[in-house]
PDB file of C-alpha atoms and ligand atoms in Angstrom:
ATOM      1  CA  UNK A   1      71.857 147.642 165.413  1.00  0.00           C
ATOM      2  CA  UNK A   2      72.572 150.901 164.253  1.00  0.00           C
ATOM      3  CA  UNK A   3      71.087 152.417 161.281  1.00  0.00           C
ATOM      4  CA  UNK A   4      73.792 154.655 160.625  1.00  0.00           C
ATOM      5  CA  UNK A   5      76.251 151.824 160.444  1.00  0.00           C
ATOM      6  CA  UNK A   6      77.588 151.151 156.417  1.00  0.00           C
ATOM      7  CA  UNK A   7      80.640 150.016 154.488  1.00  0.00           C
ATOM      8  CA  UNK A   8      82.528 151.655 151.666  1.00  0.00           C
ATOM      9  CA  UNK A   9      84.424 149.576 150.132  1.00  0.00           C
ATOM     10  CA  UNK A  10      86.933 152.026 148.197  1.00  0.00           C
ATOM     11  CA  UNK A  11      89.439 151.349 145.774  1.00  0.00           C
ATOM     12  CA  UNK A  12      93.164 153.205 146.227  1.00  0.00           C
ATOM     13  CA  UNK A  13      93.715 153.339 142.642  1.00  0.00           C
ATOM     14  CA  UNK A  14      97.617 151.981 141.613  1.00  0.00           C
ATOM     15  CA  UNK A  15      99.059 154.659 143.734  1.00  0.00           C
ATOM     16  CA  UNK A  16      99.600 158.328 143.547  1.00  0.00           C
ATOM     17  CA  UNK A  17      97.003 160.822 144.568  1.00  0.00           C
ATOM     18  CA  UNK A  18      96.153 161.876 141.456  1.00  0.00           C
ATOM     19  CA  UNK A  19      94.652 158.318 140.708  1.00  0.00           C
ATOM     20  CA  UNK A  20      92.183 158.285 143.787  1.00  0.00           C
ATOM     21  CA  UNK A  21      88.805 159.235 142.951  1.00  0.00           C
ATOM     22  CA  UNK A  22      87.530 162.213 144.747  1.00  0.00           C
ATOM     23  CA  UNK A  23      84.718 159.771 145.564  1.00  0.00           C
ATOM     24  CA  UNK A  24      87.304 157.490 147.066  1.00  0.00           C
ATOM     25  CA  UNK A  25      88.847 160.320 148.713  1.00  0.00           C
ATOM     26  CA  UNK A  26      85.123 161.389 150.403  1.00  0.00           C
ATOM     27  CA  UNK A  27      84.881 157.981 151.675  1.00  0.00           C
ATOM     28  CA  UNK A  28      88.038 158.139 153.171  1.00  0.00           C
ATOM     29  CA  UNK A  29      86.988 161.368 154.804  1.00  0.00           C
ATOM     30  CA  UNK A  30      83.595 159.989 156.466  1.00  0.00           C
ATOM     31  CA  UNK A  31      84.823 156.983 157.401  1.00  0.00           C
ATOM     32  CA  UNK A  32      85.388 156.292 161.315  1.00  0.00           C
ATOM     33  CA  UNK A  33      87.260 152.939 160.944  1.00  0.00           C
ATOM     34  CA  UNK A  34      89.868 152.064 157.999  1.00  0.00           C
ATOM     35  CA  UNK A  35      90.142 148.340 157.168  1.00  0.00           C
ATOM     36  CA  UNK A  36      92.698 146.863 155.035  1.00  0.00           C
ATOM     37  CA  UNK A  37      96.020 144.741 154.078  1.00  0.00           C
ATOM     38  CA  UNK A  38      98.611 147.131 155.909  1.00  0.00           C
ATOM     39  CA  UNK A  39     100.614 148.547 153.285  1.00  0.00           C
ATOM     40  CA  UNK A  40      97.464 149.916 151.911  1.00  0.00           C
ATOM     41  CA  UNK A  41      96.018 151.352 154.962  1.00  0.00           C
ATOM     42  CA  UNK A  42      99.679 152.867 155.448  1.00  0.00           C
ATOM     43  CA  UNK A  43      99.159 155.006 152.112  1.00  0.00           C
ATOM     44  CA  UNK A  44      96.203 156.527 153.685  1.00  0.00           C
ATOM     45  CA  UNK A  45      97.021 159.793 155.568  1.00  0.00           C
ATOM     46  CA  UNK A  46      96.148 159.732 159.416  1.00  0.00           C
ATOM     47  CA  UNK A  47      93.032 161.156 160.701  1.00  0.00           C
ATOM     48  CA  UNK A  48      92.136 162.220 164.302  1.00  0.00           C
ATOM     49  CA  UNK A  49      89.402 160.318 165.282  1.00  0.00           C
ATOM     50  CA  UNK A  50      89.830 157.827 162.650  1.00  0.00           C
ATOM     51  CA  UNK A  51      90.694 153.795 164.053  1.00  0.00           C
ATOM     52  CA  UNK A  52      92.633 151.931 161.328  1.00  0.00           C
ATOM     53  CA  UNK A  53      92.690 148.298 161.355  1.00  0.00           C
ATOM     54  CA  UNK A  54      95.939 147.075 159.135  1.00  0.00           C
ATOM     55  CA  UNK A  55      96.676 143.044 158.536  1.00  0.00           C
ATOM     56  CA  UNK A  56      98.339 140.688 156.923  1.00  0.00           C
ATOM     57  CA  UNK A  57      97.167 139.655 153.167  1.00  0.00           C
ATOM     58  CA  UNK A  58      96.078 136.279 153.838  1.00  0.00           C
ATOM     59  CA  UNK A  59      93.211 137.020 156.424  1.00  0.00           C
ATOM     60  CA  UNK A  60      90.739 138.836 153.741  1.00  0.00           C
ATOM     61  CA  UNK A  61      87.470 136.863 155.159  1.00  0.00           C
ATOM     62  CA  UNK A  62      88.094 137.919 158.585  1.00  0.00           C
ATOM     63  CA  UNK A  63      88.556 141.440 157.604  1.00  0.00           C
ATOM     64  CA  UNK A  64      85.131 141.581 155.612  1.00  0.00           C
ATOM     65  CA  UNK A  65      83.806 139.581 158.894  1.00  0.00           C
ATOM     66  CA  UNK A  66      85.162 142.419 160.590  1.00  0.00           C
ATOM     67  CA  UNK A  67      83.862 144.915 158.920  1.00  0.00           C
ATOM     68  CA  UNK A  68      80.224 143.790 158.899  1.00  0.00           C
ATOM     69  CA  UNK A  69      80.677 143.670 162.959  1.00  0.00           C
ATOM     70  CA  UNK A  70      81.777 147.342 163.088  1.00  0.00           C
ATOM     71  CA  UNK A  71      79.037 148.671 160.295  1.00  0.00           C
ATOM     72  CA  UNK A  72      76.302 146.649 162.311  1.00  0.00           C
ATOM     73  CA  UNK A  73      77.942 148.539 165.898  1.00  0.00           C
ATOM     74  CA  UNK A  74      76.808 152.153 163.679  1.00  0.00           C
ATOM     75  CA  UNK A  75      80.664 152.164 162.473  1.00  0.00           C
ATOM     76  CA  UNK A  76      81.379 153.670 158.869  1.00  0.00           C
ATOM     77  CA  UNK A  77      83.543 151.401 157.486  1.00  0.00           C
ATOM     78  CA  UNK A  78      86.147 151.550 154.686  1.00  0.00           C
ATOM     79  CA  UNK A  79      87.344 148.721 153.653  1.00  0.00           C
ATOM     80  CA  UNK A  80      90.110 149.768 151.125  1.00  0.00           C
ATOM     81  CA  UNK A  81      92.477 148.124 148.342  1.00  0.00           C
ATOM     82  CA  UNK A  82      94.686 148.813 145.704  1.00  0.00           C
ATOM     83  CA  UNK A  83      93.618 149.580 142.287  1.00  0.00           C
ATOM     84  CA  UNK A  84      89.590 148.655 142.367  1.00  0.00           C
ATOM     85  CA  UNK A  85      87.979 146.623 144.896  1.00  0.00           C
ATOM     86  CA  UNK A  86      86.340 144.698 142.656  1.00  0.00           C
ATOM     87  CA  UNK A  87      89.448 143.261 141.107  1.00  0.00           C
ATOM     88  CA  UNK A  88      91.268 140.278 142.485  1.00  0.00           C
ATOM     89  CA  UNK A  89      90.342 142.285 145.746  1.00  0.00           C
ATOM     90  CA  UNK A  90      88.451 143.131 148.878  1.00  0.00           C
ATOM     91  CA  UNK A  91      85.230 143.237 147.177  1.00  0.00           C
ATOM     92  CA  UNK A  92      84.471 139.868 146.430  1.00  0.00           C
ATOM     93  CA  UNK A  93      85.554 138.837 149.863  1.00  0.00           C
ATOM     94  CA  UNK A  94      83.308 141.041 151.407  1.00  0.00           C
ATOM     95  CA  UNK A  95      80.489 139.653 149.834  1.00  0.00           C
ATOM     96  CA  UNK A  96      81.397 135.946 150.434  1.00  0.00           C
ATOM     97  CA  UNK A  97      81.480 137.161 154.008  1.00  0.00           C
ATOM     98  CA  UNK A  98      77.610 138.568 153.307  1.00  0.00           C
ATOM     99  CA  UNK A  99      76.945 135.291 151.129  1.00  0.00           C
ATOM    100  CA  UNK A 100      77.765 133.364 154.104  1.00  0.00           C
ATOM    101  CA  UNK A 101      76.744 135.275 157.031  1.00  0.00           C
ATOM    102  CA  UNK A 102      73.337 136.224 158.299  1.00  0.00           C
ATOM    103  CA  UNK A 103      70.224 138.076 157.824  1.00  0.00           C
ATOM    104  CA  UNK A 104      71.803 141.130 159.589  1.00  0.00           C
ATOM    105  CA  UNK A 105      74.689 141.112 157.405  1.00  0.00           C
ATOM    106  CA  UNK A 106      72.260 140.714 154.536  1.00  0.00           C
ATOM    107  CA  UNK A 107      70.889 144.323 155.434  1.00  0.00           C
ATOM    108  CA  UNK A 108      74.252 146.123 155.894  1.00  0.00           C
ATOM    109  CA  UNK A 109      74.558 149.261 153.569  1.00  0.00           C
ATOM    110  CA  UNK A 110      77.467 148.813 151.210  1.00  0.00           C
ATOM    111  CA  UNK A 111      78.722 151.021 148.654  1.00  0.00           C
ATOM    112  CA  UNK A 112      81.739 149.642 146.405  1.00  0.00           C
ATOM    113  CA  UNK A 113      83.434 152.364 145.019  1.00  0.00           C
ATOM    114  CA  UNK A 114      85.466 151.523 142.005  1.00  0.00           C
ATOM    115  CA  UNK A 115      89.111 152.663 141.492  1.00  0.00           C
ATOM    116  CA  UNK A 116      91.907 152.501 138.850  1.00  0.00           C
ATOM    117  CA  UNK A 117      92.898 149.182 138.370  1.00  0.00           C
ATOM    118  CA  UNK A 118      96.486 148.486 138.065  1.00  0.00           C
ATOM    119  CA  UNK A 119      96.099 146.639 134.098  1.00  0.00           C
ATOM    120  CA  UNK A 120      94.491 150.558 133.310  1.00  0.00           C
ATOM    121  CA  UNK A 121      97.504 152.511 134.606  1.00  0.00           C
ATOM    122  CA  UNK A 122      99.670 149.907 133.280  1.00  0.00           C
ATOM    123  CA  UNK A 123      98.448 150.159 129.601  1.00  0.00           C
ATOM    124  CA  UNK A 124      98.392 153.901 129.877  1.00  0.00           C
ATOM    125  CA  UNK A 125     101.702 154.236 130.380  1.00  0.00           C
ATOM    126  CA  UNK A 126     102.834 151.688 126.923  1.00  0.00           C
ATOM    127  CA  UNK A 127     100.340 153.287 124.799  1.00  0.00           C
ATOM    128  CA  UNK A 128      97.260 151.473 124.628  1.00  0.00           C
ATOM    129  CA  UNK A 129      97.645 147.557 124.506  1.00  0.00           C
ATOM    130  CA  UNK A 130      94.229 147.134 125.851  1.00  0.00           C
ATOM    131  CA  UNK A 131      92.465 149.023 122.643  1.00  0.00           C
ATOM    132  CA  UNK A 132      90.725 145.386 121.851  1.00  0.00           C
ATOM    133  CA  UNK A 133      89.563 142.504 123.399  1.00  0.00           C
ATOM    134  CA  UNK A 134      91.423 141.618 126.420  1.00  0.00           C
ATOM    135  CA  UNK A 135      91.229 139.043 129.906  1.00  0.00           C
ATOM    136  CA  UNK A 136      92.959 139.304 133.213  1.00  0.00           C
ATOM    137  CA  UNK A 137      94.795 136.131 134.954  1.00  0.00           C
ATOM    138  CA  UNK A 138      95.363 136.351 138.671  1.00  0.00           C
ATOM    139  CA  UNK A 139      98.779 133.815 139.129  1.00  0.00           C
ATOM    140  CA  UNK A 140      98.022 133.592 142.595  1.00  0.00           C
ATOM    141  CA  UNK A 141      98.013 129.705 143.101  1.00  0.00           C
ATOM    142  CA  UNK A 142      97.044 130.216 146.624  1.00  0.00           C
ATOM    143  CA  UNK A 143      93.692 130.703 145.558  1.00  0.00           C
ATOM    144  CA  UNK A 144      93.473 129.095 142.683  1.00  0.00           C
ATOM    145  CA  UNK A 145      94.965 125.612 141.411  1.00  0.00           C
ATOM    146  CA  UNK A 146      97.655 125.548 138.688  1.00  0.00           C
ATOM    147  CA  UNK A 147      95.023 123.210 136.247  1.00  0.00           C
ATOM    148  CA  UNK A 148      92.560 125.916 136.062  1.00  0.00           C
ATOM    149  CA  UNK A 149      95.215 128.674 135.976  1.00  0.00           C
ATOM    150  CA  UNK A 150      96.562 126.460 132.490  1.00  0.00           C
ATOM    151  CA  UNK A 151      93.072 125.586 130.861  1.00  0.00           C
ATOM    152  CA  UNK A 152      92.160 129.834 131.023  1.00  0.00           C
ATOM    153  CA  UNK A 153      95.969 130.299 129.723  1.00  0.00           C
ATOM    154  CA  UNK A 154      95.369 127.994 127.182  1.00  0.00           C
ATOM    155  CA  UNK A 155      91.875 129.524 126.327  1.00  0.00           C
ATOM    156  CA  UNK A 156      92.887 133.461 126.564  1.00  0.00           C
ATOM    157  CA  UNK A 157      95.612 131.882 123.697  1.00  0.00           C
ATOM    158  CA  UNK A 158      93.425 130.345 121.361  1.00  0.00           C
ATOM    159  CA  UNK A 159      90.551 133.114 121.826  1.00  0.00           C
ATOM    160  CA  UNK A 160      93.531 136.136 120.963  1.00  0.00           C
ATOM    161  CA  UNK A 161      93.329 137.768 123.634  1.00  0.00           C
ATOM    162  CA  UNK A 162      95.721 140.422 125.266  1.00  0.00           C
ATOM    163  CA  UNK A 163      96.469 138.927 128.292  1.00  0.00           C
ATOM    164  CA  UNK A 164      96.892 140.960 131.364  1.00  0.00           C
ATOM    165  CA  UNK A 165      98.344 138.766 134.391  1.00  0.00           C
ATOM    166  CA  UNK A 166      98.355 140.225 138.168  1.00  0.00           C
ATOM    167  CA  UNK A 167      99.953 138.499 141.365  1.00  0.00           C
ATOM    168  CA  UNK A 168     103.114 137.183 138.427  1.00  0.00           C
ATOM    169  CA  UNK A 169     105.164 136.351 141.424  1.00  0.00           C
ATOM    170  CA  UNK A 170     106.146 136.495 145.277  1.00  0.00           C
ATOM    171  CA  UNK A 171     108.780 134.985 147.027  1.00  0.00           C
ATOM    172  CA  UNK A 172     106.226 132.095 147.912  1.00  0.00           C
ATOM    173  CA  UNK A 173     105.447 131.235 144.579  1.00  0.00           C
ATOM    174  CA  UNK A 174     108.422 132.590 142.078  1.00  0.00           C
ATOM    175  CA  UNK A 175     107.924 130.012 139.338  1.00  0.00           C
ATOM    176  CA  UNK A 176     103.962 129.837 138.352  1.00  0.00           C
ATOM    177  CA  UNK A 177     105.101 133.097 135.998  1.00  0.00           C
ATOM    178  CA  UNK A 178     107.914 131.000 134.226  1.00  0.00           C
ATOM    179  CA  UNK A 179     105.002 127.741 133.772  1.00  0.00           C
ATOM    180  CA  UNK A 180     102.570 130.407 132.252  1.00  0.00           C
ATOM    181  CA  UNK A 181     104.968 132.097 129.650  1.00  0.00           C
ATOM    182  CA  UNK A 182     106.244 128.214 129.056  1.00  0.00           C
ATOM    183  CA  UNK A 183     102.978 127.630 128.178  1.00  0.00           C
ATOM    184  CA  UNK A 184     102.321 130.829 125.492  1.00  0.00           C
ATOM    185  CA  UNK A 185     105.117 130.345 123.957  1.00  0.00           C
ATOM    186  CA  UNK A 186     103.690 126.588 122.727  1.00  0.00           C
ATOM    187  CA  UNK A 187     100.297 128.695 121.469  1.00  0.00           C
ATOM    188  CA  UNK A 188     101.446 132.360 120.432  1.00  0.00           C
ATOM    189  CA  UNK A 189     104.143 133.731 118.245  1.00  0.00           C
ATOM    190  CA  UNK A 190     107.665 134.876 119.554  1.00  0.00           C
ATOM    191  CA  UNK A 191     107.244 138.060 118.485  1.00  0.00           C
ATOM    192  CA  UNK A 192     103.963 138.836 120.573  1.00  0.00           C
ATOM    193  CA  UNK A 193     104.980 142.019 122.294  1.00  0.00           C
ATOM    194  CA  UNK A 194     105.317 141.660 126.664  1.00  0.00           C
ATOM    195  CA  UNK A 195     105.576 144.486 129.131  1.00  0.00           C
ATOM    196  CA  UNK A 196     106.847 144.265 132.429  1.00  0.00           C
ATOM    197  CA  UNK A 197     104.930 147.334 134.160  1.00  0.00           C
ATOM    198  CA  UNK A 198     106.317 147.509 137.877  1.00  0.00           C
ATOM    199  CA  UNK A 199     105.090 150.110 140.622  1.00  0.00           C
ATOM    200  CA  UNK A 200     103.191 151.950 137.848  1.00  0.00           C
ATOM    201  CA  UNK A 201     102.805 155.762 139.040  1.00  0.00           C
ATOM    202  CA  UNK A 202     105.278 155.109 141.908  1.00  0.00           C
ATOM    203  CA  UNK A 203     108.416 156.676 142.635  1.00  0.00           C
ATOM    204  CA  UNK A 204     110.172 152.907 141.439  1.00  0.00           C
ATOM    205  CA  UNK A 205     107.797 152.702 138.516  1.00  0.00           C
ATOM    206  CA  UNK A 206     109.807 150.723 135.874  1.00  0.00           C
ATOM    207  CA  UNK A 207     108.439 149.303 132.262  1.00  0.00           C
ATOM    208  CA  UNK A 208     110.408 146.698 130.638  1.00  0.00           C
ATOM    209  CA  UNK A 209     109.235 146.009 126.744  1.00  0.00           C
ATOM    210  CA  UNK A 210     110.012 142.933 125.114  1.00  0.00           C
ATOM    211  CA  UNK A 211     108.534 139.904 123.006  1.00  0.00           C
ATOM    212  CA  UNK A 212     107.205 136.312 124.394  1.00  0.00           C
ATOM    213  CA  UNK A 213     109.875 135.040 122.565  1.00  0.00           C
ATOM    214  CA  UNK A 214     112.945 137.079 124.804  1.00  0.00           C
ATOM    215  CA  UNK A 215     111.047 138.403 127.836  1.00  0.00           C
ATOM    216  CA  UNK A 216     112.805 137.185 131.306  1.00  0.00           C
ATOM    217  CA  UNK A 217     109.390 136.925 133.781  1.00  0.00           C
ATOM    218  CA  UNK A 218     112.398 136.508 136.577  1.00  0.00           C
ATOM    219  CA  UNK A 219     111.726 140.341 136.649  1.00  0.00           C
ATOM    220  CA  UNK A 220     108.491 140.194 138.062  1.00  0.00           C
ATOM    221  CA  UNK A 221     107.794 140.680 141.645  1.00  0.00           C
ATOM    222  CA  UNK A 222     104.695 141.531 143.620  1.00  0.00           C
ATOM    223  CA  UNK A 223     104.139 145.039 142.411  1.00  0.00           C
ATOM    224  CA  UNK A 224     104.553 143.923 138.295  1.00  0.00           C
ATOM    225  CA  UNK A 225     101.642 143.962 136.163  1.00  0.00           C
ATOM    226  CA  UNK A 226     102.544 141.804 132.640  1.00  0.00           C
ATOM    227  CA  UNK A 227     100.861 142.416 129.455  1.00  0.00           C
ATOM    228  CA  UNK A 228     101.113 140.138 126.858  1.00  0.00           C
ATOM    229  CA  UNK A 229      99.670 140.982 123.581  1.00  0.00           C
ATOM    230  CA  UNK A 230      97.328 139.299 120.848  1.00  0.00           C
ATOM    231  CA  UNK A 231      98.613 138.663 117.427  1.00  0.00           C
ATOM    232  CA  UNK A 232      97.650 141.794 116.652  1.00  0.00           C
ATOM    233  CA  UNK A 233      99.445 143.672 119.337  1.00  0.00           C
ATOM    234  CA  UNK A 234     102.307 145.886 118.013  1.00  0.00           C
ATOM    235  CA  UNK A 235     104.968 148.211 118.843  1.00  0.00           C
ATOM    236  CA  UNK A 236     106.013 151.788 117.306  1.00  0.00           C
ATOM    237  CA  UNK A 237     109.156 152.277 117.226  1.00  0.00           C
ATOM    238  CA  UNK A 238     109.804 155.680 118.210  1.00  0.00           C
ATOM    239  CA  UNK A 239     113.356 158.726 117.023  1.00  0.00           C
ATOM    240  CA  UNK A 240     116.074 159.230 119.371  1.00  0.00           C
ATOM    241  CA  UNK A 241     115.883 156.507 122.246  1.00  0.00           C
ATOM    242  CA  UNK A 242     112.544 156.920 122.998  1.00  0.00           C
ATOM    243  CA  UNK A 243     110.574 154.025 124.042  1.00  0.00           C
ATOM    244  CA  UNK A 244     108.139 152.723 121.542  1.00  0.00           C
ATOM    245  CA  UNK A 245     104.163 152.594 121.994  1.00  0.00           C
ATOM    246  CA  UNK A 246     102.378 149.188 122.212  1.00  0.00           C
ATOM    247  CA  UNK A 247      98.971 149.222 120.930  1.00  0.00           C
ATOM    248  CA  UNK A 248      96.340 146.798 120.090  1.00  0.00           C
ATOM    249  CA  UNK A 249      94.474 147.959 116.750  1.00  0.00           C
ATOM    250  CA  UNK A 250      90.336 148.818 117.010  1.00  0.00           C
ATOM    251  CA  UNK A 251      89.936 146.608 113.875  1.00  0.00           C
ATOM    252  CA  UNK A 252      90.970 143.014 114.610  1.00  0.00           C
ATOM    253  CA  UNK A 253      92.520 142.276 111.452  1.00  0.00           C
ATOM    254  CA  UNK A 254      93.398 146.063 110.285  1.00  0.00           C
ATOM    255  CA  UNK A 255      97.633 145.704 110.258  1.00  0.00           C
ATOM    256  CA  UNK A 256      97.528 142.467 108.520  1.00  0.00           C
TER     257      UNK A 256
HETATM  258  N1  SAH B   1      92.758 145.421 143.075  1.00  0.00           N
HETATM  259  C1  SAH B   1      94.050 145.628 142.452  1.00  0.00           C
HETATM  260  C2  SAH B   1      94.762 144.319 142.179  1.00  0.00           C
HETATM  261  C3  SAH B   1      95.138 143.557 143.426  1.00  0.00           C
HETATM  262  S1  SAH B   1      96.126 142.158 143.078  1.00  0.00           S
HETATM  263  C4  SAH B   1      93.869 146.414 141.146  1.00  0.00           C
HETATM  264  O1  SAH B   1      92.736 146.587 140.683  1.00  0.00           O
HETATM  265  O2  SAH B   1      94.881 146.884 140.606  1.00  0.00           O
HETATM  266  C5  SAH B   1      97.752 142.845 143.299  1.00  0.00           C
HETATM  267  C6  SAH B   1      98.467 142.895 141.970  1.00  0.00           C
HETATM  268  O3  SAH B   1      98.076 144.069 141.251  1.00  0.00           O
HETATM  269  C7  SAH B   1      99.979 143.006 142.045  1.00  0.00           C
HETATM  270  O4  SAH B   1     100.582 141.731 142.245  1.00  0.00           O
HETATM  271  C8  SAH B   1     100.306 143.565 140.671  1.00  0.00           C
HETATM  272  O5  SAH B   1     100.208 142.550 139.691  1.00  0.00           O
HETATM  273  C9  SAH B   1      99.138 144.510 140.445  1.00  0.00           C
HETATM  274  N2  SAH B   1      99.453 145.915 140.814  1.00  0.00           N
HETATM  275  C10 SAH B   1      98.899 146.630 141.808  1.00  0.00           C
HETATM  276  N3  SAH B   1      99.392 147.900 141.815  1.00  0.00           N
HETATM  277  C11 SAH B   1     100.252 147.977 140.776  1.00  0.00           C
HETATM  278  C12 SAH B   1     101.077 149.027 140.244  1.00  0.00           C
HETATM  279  N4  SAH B   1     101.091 150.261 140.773  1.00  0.00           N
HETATM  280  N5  SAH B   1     101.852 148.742 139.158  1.00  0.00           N
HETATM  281  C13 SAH B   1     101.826 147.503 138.593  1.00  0.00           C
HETATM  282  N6  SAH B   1     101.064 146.484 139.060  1.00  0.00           N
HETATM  283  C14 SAH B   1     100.310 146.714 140.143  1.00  0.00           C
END
């Protein structure tokens, strides 16, 4: 085994340039091999030299798997995704992949090199929803059973927190985002203020505001991050058709 071998596992940030570390950007540089789900990998510019592996989304373990081969052949690895790694991303699967491999995989040099996550660009563009305590719900049933998806749902209600869901829908699965707001609107108050955030810093970036009580999830698709807020969460309305700020106040308690 090579000494030289390693893995970076870099996070894209939610998009554009301007959100990709210049660490992340480095990495990207070094690296001799390029791992990842394919339209990631496709946002990465073409290097000479540089071998890019693209797949499908559901074979994460066999990318990490493939990734410890290469780094333990001398390869420099990056294993990339959107947003940060370490969120509802390659990350974790990478070190299951470690968790369950050998002693060589045990001594592979990996860096994880953290990125914007999607919920951050998201609640920069309302304002700042995420100013108190807050959780993040992955809806992705494929990994994760609808029970356990309602008990945290239930939980995240109860506790007040801002709720920040990724993976709302895909074609596969369009209706676990209709059985979560189903459930909130049993526990929280119609007026708790929702925002659809979709392709945040992208050329189709689109924000729809609106209130538990209203909101239509049938807008979310695969790119859609959706806030919804505590009881304390609020909009500012704003002169001349502008859209209003959400925020969440520092103080819990302070706009009662
Ligand atoms: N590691 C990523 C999340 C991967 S899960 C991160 O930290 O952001 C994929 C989910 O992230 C999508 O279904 C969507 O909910 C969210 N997402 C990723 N990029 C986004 C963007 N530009 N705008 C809004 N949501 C985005």
């Amino acid at each position: 085994m090579s000494s030289a071998g390693r893995i970076l596992v870099v996070g894209l940030g939610p998009g554009p340039a301007a959100w990709l570390t210049p660490e992340a950007s480095g990495a990207l540089e070094v690296a001799t091999d390029v791992i990842g789900y394919f339209p990631y990998v496709e946002r990465i510019a073409a290097r000479e030299g540089q071998v890019r592996h693209a797949s499908d989304n559901r074979v994460e373990l066999d990318r990490a798997r493939h990734a410890l081969e290469l780094a333990k052949a001398g390869r420099v690895v990056a294993v990339v995704s959107g947003g940060d790694p370490g969120v509802f991303a390659m990350a974790a699967a990478l070190f299951e992949a470690v968790d369950h491999g050998d002693e060589a995989d045990r001594a592979v040099d990996i860096a994880v090199l953290p990125g914007v996550s999607a919920m951050q660009a998201a609640a920069a563009r309302l304002g700042a929803p995420l100013g108190h305590d807050f959780c993040a719900i992955s809806l992705s049933d494929n990994l994760k059973p609808w029970e356990v998806i309602a008990r945290r749902l239930t939980a995240a209600a109860q506790g007040d927190f801002v709720i920040a869901f990724y993976n709302p829908a895909s074609r596969a699965r369009p209706d676990t985002i209709h059985a979560a707001f189903k459930l909130l609107r049993e526990l929280k108050a119609p007026d708790t203020p929702v925002a659809f955030a979709r392709a945040v810093g992208r050329a189709d970036e689109r924000i729809v505001l609106s209130t538990l009580g209203a909101a239509d999830p049938s807008i979310c698709d695969m790119s859609t991050l959706v806030l919804v807020g505590s009881s304390e969460t609020r909009f500012i309305s704003r002169p001349n058709g502008l859209s209003p700020w959400i925020y969440t106040p520092r103080h819990y308690g302070a706009g009662r």
